[in-house]
mmCIF file of C-alpha atoms in Angstrom:
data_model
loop_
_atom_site.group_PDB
_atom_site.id
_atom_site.type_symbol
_atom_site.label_atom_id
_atom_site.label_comp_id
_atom_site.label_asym_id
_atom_site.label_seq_id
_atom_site.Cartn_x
_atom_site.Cartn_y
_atom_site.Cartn_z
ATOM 1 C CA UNK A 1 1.466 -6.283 -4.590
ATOM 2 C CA UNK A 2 -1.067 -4.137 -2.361
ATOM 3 C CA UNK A 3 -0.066 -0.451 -2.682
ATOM 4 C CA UNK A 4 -1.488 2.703 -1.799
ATOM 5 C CA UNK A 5 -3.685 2.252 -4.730
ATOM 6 C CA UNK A 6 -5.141 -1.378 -3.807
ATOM 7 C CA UNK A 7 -6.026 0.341 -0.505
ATOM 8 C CA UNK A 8 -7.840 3.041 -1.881
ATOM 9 C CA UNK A 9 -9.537 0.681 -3.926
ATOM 10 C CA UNK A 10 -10.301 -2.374 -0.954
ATOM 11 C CA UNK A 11 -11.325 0.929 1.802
ATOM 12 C CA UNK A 12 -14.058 2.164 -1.585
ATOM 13 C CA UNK A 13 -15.189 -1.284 -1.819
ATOM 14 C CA UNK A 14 -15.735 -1.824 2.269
ATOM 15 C CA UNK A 15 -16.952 1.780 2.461
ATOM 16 C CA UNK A 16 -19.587 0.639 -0.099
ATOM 17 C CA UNK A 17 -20.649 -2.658 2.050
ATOM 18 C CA UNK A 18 -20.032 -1.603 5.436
ATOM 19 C CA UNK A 19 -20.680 2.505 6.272
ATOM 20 C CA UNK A 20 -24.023 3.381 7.598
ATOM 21 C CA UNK A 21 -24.406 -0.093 8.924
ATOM 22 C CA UNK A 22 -24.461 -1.786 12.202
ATOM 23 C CA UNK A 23 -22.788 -5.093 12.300
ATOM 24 C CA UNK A 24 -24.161 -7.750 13.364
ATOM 25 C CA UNK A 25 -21.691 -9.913 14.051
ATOM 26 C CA UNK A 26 -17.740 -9.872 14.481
ATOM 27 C CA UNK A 27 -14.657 -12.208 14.268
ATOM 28 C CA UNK A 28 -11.234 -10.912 14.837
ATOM 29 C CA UNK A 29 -8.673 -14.216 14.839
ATOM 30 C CA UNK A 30 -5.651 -12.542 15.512
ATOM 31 C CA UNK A 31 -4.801 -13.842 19.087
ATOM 32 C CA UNK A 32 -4.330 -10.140 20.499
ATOM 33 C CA UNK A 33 -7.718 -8.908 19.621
ATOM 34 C CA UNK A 34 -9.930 -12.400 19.406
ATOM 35 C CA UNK A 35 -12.047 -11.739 22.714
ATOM 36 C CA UNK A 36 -12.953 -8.075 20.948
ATOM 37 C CA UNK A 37 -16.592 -8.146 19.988
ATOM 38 C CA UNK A 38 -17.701 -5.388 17.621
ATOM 39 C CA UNK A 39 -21.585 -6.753 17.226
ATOM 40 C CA UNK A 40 -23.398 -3.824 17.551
ATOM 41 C CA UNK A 41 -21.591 -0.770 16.455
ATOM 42 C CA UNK A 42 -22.334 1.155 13.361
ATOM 43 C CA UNK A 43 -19.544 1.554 10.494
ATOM 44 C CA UNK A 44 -19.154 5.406 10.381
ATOM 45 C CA UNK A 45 -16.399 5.274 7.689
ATOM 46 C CA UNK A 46 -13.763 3.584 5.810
ATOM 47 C CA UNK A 47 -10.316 5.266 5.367
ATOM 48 C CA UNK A 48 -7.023 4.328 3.835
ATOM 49 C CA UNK A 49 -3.597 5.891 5.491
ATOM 50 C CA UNK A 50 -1.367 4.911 2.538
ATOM 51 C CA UNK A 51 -1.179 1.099 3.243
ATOM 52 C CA UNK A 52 -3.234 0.984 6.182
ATOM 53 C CA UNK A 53 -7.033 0.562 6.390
ATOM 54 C CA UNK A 54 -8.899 1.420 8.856
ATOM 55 C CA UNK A 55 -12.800 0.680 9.499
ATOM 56 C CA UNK A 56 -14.318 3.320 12.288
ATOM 57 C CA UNK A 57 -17.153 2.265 14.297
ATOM 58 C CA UNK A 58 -19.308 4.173 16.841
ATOM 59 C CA UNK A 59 -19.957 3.269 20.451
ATOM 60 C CA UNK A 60 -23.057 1.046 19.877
ATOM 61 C CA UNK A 61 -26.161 1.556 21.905
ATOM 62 C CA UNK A 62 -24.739 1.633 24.663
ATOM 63 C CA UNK A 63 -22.240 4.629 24.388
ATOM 64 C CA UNK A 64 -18.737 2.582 24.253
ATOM 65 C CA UNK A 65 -15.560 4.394 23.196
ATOM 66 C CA UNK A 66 -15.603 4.608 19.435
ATOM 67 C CA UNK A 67 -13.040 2.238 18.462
ATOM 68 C CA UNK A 68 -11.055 1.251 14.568
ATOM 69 C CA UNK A 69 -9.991 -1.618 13.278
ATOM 70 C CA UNK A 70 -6.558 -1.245 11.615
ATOM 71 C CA UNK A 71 -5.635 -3.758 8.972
ATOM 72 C CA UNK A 72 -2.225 -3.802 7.128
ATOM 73 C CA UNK A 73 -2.150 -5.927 3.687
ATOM 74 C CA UNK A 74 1.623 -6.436 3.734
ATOM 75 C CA UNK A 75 2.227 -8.886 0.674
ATOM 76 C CA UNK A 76 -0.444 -11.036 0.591
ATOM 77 C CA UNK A 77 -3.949 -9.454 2.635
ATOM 78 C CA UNK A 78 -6.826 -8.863 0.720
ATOM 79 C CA UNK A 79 -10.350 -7.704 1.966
ATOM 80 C CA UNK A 80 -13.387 -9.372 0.166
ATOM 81 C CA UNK A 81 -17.280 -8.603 0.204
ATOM 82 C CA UNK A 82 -19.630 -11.148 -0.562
ATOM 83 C CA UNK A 83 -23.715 -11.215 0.310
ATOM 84 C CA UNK A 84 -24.657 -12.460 3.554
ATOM 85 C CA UNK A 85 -24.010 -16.191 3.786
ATOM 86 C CA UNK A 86 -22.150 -16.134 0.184
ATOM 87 C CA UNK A 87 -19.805 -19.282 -0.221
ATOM 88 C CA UNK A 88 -16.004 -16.940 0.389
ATOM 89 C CA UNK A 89 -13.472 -17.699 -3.276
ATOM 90 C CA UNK A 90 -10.669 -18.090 -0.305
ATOM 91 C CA UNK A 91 -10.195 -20.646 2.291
ATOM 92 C CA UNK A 92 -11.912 -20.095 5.924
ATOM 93 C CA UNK A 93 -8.198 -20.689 7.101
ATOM 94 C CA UNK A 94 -6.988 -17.750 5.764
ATOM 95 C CA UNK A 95 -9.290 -15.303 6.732
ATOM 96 C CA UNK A 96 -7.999 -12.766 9.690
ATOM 97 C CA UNK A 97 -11.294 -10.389 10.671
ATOM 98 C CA UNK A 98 -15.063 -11.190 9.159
ATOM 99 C CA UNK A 99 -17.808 -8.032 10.159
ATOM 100 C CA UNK A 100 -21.091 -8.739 9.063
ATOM 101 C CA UNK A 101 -24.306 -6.589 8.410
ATOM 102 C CA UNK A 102 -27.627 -7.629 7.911
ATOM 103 C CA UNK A 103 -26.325 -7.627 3.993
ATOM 104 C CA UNK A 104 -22.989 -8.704 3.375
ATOM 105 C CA UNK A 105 -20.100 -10.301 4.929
ATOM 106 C CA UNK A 106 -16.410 -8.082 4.857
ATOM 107 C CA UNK A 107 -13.646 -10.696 4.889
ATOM 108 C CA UNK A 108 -10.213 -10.095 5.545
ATOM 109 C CA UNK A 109 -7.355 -12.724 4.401
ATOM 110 C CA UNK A 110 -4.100 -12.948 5.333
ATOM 111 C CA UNK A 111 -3.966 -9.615 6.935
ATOM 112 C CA UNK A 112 -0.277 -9.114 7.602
ATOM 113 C CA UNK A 113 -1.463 -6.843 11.090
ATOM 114 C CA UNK A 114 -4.542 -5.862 12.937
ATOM 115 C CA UNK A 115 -5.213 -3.808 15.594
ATOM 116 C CA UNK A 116 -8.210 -2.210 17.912
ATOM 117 C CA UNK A 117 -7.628 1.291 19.061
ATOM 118 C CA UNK A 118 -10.059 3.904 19.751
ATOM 119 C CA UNK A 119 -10.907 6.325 16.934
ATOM 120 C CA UNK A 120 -9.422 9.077 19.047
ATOM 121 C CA UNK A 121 -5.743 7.468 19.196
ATOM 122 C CA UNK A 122 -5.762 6.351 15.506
ATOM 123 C CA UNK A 123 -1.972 7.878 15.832
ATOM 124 C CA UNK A 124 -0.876 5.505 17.590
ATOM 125 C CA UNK A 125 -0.730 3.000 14.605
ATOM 126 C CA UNK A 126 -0.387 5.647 11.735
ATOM 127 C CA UNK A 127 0.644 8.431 13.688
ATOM 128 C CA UNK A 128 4.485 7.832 12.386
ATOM 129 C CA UNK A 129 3.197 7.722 8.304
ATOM 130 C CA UNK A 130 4.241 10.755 6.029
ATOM 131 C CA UNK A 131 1.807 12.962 3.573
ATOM 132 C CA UNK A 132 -0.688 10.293 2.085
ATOM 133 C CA UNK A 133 -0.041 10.480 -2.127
ATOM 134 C CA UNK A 134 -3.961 9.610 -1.884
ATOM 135 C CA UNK A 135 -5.148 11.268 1.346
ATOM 136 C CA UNK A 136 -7.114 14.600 1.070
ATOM 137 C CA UNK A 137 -4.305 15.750 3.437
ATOM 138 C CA UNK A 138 -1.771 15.439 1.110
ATOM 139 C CA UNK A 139 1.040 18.062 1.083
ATOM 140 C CA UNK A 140 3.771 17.997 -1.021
ATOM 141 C CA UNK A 141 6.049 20.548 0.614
ATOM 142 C CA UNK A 142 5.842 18.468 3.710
ATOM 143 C CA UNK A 143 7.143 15.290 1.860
ATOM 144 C CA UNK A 144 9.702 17.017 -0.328
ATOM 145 C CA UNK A 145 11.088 18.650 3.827
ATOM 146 C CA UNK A 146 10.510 15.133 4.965
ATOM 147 C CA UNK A 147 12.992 13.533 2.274
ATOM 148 C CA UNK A 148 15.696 17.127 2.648
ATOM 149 C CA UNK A 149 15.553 15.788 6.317
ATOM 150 C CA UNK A 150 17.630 12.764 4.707
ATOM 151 C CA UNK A 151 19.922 13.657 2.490
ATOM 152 C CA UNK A 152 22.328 10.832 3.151
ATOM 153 C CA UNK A 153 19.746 8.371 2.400
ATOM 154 C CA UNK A 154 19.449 6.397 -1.340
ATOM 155 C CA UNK A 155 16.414 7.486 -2.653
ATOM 156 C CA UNK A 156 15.502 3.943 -3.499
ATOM 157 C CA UNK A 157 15.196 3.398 0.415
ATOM 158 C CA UNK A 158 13.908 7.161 1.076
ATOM 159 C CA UNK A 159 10.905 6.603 -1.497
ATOM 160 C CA UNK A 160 9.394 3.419 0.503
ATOM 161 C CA UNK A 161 10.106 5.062 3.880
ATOM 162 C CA UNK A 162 6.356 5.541 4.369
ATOM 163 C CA UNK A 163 7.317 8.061 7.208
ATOM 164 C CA UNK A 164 8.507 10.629 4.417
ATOM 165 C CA UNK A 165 5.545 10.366 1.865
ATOM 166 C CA UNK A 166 2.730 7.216 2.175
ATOM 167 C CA UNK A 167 1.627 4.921 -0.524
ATOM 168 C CA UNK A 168 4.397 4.034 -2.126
ATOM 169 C CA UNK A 169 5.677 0.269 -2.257
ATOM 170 C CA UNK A 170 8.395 -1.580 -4.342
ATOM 171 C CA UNK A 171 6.075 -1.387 -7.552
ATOM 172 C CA UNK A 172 6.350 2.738 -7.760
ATOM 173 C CA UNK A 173 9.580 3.605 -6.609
ATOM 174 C CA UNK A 174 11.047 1.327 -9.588
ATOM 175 C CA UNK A 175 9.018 2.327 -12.165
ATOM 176 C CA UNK A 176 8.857 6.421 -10.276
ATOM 177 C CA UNK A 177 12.966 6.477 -10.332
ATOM 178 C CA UNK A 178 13.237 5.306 -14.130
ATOM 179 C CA UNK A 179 10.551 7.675 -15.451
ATOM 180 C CA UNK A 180 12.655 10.346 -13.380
ATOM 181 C CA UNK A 181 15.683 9.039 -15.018
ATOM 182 C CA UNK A 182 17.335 8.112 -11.233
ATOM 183 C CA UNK A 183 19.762 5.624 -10.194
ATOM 184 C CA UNK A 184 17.911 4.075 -6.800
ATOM 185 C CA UNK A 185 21.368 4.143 -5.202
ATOM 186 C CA UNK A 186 21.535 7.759 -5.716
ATOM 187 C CA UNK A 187 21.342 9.632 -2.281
ATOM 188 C CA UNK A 188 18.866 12.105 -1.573
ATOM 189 C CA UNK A 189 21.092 14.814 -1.978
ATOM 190 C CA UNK A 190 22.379 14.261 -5.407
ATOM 191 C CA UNK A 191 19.247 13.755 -6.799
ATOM 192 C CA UNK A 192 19.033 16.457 -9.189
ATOM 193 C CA UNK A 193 14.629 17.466 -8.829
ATOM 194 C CA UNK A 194 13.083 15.380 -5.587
ATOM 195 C CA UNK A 195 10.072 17.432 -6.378
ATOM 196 C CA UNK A 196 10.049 15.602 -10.146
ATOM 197 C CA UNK A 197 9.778 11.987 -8.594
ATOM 198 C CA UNK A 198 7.056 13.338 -5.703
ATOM 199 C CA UNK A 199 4.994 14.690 -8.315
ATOM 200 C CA UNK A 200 5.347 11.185 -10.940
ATOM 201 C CA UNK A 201 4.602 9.509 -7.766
ATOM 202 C CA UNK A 202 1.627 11.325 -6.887
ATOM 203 C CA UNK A 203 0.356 11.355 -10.351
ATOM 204 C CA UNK A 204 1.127 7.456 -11.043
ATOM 205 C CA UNK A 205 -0.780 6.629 -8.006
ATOM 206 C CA UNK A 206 -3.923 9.065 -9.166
ATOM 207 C CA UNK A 207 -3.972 7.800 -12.680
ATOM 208 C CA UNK A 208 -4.483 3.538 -11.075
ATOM 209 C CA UNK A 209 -5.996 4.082 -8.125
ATOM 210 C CA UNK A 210 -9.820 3.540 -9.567
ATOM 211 C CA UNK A 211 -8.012 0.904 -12.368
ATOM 212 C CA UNK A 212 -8.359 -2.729 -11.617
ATOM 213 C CA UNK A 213 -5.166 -3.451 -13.494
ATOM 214 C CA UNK A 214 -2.328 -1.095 -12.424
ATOM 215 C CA UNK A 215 0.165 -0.084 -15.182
ATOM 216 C CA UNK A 216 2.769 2.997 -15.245
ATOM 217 C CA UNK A 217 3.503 3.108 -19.095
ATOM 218 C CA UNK A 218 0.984 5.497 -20.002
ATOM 219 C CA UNK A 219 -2.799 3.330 -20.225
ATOM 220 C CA UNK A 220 -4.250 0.571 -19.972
ATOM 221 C CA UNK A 221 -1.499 -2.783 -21.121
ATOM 222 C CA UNK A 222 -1.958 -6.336 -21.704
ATOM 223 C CA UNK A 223 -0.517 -8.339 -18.531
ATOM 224 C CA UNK A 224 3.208 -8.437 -18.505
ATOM 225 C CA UNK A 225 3.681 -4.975 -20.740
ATOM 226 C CA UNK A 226 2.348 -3.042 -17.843
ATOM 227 C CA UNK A 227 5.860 -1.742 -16.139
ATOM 228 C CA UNK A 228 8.621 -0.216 -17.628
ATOM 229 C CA UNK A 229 11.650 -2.042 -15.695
ATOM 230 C CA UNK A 230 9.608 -3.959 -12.414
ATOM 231 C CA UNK A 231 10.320 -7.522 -12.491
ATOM 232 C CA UNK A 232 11.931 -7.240 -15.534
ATOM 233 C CA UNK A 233 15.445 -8.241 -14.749
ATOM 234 C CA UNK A 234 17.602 -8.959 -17.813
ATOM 235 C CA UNK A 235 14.790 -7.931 -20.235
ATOM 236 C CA UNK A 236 15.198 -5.218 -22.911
ATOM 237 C CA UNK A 237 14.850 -1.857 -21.594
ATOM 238 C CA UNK A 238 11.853 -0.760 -23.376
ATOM 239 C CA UNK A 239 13.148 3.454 -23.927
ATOM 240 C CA UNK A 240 16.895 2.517 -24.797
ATOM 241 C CA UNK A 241 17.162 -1.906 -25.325
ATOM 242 C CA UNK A 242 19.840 -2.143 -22.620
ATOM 243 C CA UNK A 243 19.291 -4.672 -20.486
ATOM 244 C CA UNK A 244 17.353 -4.217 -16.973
ATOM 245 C CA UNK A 245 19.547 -4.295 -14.138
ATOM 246 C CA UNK A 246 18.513 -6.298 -10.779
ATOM 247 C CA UNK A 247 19.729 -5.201 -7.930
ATOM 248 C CA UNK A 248 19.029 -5.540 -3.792
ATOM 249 C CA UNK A 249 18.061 -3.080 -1.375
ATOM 250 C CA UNK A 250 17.986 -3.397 2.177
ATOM 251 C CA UNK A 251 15.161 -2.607 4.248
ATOM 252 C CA UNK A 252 17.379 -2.213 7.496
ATOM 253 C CA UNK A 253 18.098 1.040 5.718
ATOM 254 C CA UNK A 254 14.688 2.298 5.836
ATOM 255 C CA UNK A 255 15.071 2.408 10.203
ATOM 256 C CA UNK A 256 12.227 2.449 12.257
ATOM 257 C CA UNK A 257 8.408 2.310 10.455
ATOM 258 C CA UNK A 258 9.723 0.605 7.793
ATOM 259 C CA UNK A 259 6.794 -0.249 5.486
ATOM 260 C CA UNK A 260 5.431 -3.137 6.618
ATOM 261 C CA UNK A 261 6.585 -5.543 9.549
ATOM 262 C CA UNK A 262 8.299 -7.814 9.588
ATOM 263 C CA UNK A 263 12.561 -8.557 10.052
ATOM 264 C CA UNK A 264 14.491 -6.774 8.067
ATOM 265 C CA UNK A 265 14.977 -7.851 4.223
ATOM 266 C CA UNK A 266 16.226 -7.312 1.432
ATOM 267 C CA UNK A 267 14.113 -6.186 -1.651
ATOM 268 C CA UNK A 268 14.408 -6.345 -5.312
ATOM 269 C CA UNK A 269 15.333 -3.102 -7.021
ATOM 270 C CA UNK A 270 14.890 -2.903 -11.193
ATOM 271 C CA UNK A 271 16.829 -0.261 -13.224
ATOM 272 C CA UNK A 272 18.122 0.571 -16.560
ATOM 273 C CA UNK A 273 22.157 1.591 -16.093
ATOM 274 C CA UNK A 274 21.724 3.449 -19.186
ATOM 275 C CA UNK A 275 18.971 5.660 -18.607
ATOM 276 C CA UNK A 276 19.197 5.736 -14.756
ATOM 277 C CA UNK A 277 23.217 6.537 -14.708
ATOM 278 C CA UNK A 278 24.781 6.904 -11.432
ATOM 279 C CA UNK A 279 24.768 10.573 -10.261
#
């Protein structure tokens, strides 16, 4: 599931094939933006906004408004390089934005959104998104204020409100809340250290973000022993041997910006009753 830490990872590998270079060719199939035509520009930088990406380009030669492509990867996206004229390991079907160089061909699959805005008004698309746990803006104070602000709130809901802190998805604020020892139904206010679960959140998301296997239970684990209690409904706790504890969450609760678009759903939430008791 694409996280702040895949999108660290997919804007390093476009940064890699794309900045510094002018493209040579564009294709943006998503009906809002297919007449755009970024042949031309130069990539001047790759950068992920918790679970956005966005690719910058320059004016061109002839002096156009610098403008960004914003990608989300919602459940499903994934970017791909390959060399110039490289047979693609995904169907032509699925792919939602191609920019070539003279090199190598960026490929974008089932991008869940994209969007052309000028570098300048880049707010207008993350504008709404809280501290980035990856960003080299990050501030903790602002987050912890930014989850005080809503102290009604469960912190199961609070954690994937991307307008309090960015980066986290349904992954980390399971495995975040049982290493903090935190019911996910437990609002805001009752929750005895917020600054305890910011900080295993920030340091989780460090730890994988240059990993090509994510895992929260302390290194590197073989596939399937790589979370503590996500997706692991009605398996053995692995601190206490209780049972894991499914549960839903709705994402109505999360308001406006939720993290992703989309309708309103319910998601999954994993929890041990014994070492996550209610507050």
């Amino acid at each position: 599931m694409p996280e702040g830490d895949t999108v660290y990872r997919q804007a390093a590998l476009l940064r890699r094939a794309l900045a510094g270079q002018v493209l040579v060719r564009s294709d943006l199939r998503f009906p809002s933006i297919a007449t755009a035509d970024l042949s031309g520009r130069t990539v001047t930088e790759v950068v992920p906004r918790g679970k956005h990406l966005l690719v910058r380009t320059d004016g061109g030669p002839e002096g156009l408004t610098p403008l960004s492509l914003h990608s989300h990867l919602l459940m499903e996206g994934m970017w791909h390089v390959y060399p110039r004229g490289a047979r693609w390991r995904r169907p032509g079907h699925q792919a939602r934005a191609v920019l070539e160089t003279a090199r190598a061909q960026a490929v974008g699959f089932d991008l869940g959104m994209l969007d052309l805005v000028p570098t300048a008004g880049e707010d207008e698309v993350v504008g709404h998104l809280g501290p980035d746990l990856l960003g080299p803006d990050w501030d903790r104070a602002a987050a912890l204020g930014r989850l005080a602000a809503v102290p009604g709130r469960r912190i199961g809901a609070a954690l994937m409100d991307q307008r309090n802190l960015a980066g986290i998805g349904n992954v980390y604020r399971n495995e975040v809340l049982f290493l903090g020892r935190v019911h996910p139904f437990t609002a805001v206010a009752d929750v005895p250290d917020p600054g305890a679960l910011v900080d295993l959140a920030h340091r989780l998301l460090h730890v994988n973000r240059d990993r090509s296997q994510r895992s929260t239970v302390g290194g590197p684990a073989r596939r399937g022993e790589q979370f503590w209690v996500y997706g692991r409904g009605r398996q053995p706790c692995r601190r206490c041997g209780a049972r894991i504890t499914e549960a839903r969450i709705d994402d109505a609760e999360l308001g406006p910006g939720r993290p992703g678009p989309g309708p309103p759903r319910d998601r999954a939430v994993w929890f041990c009753e014994r070492c996550q008791p209610r507050a």
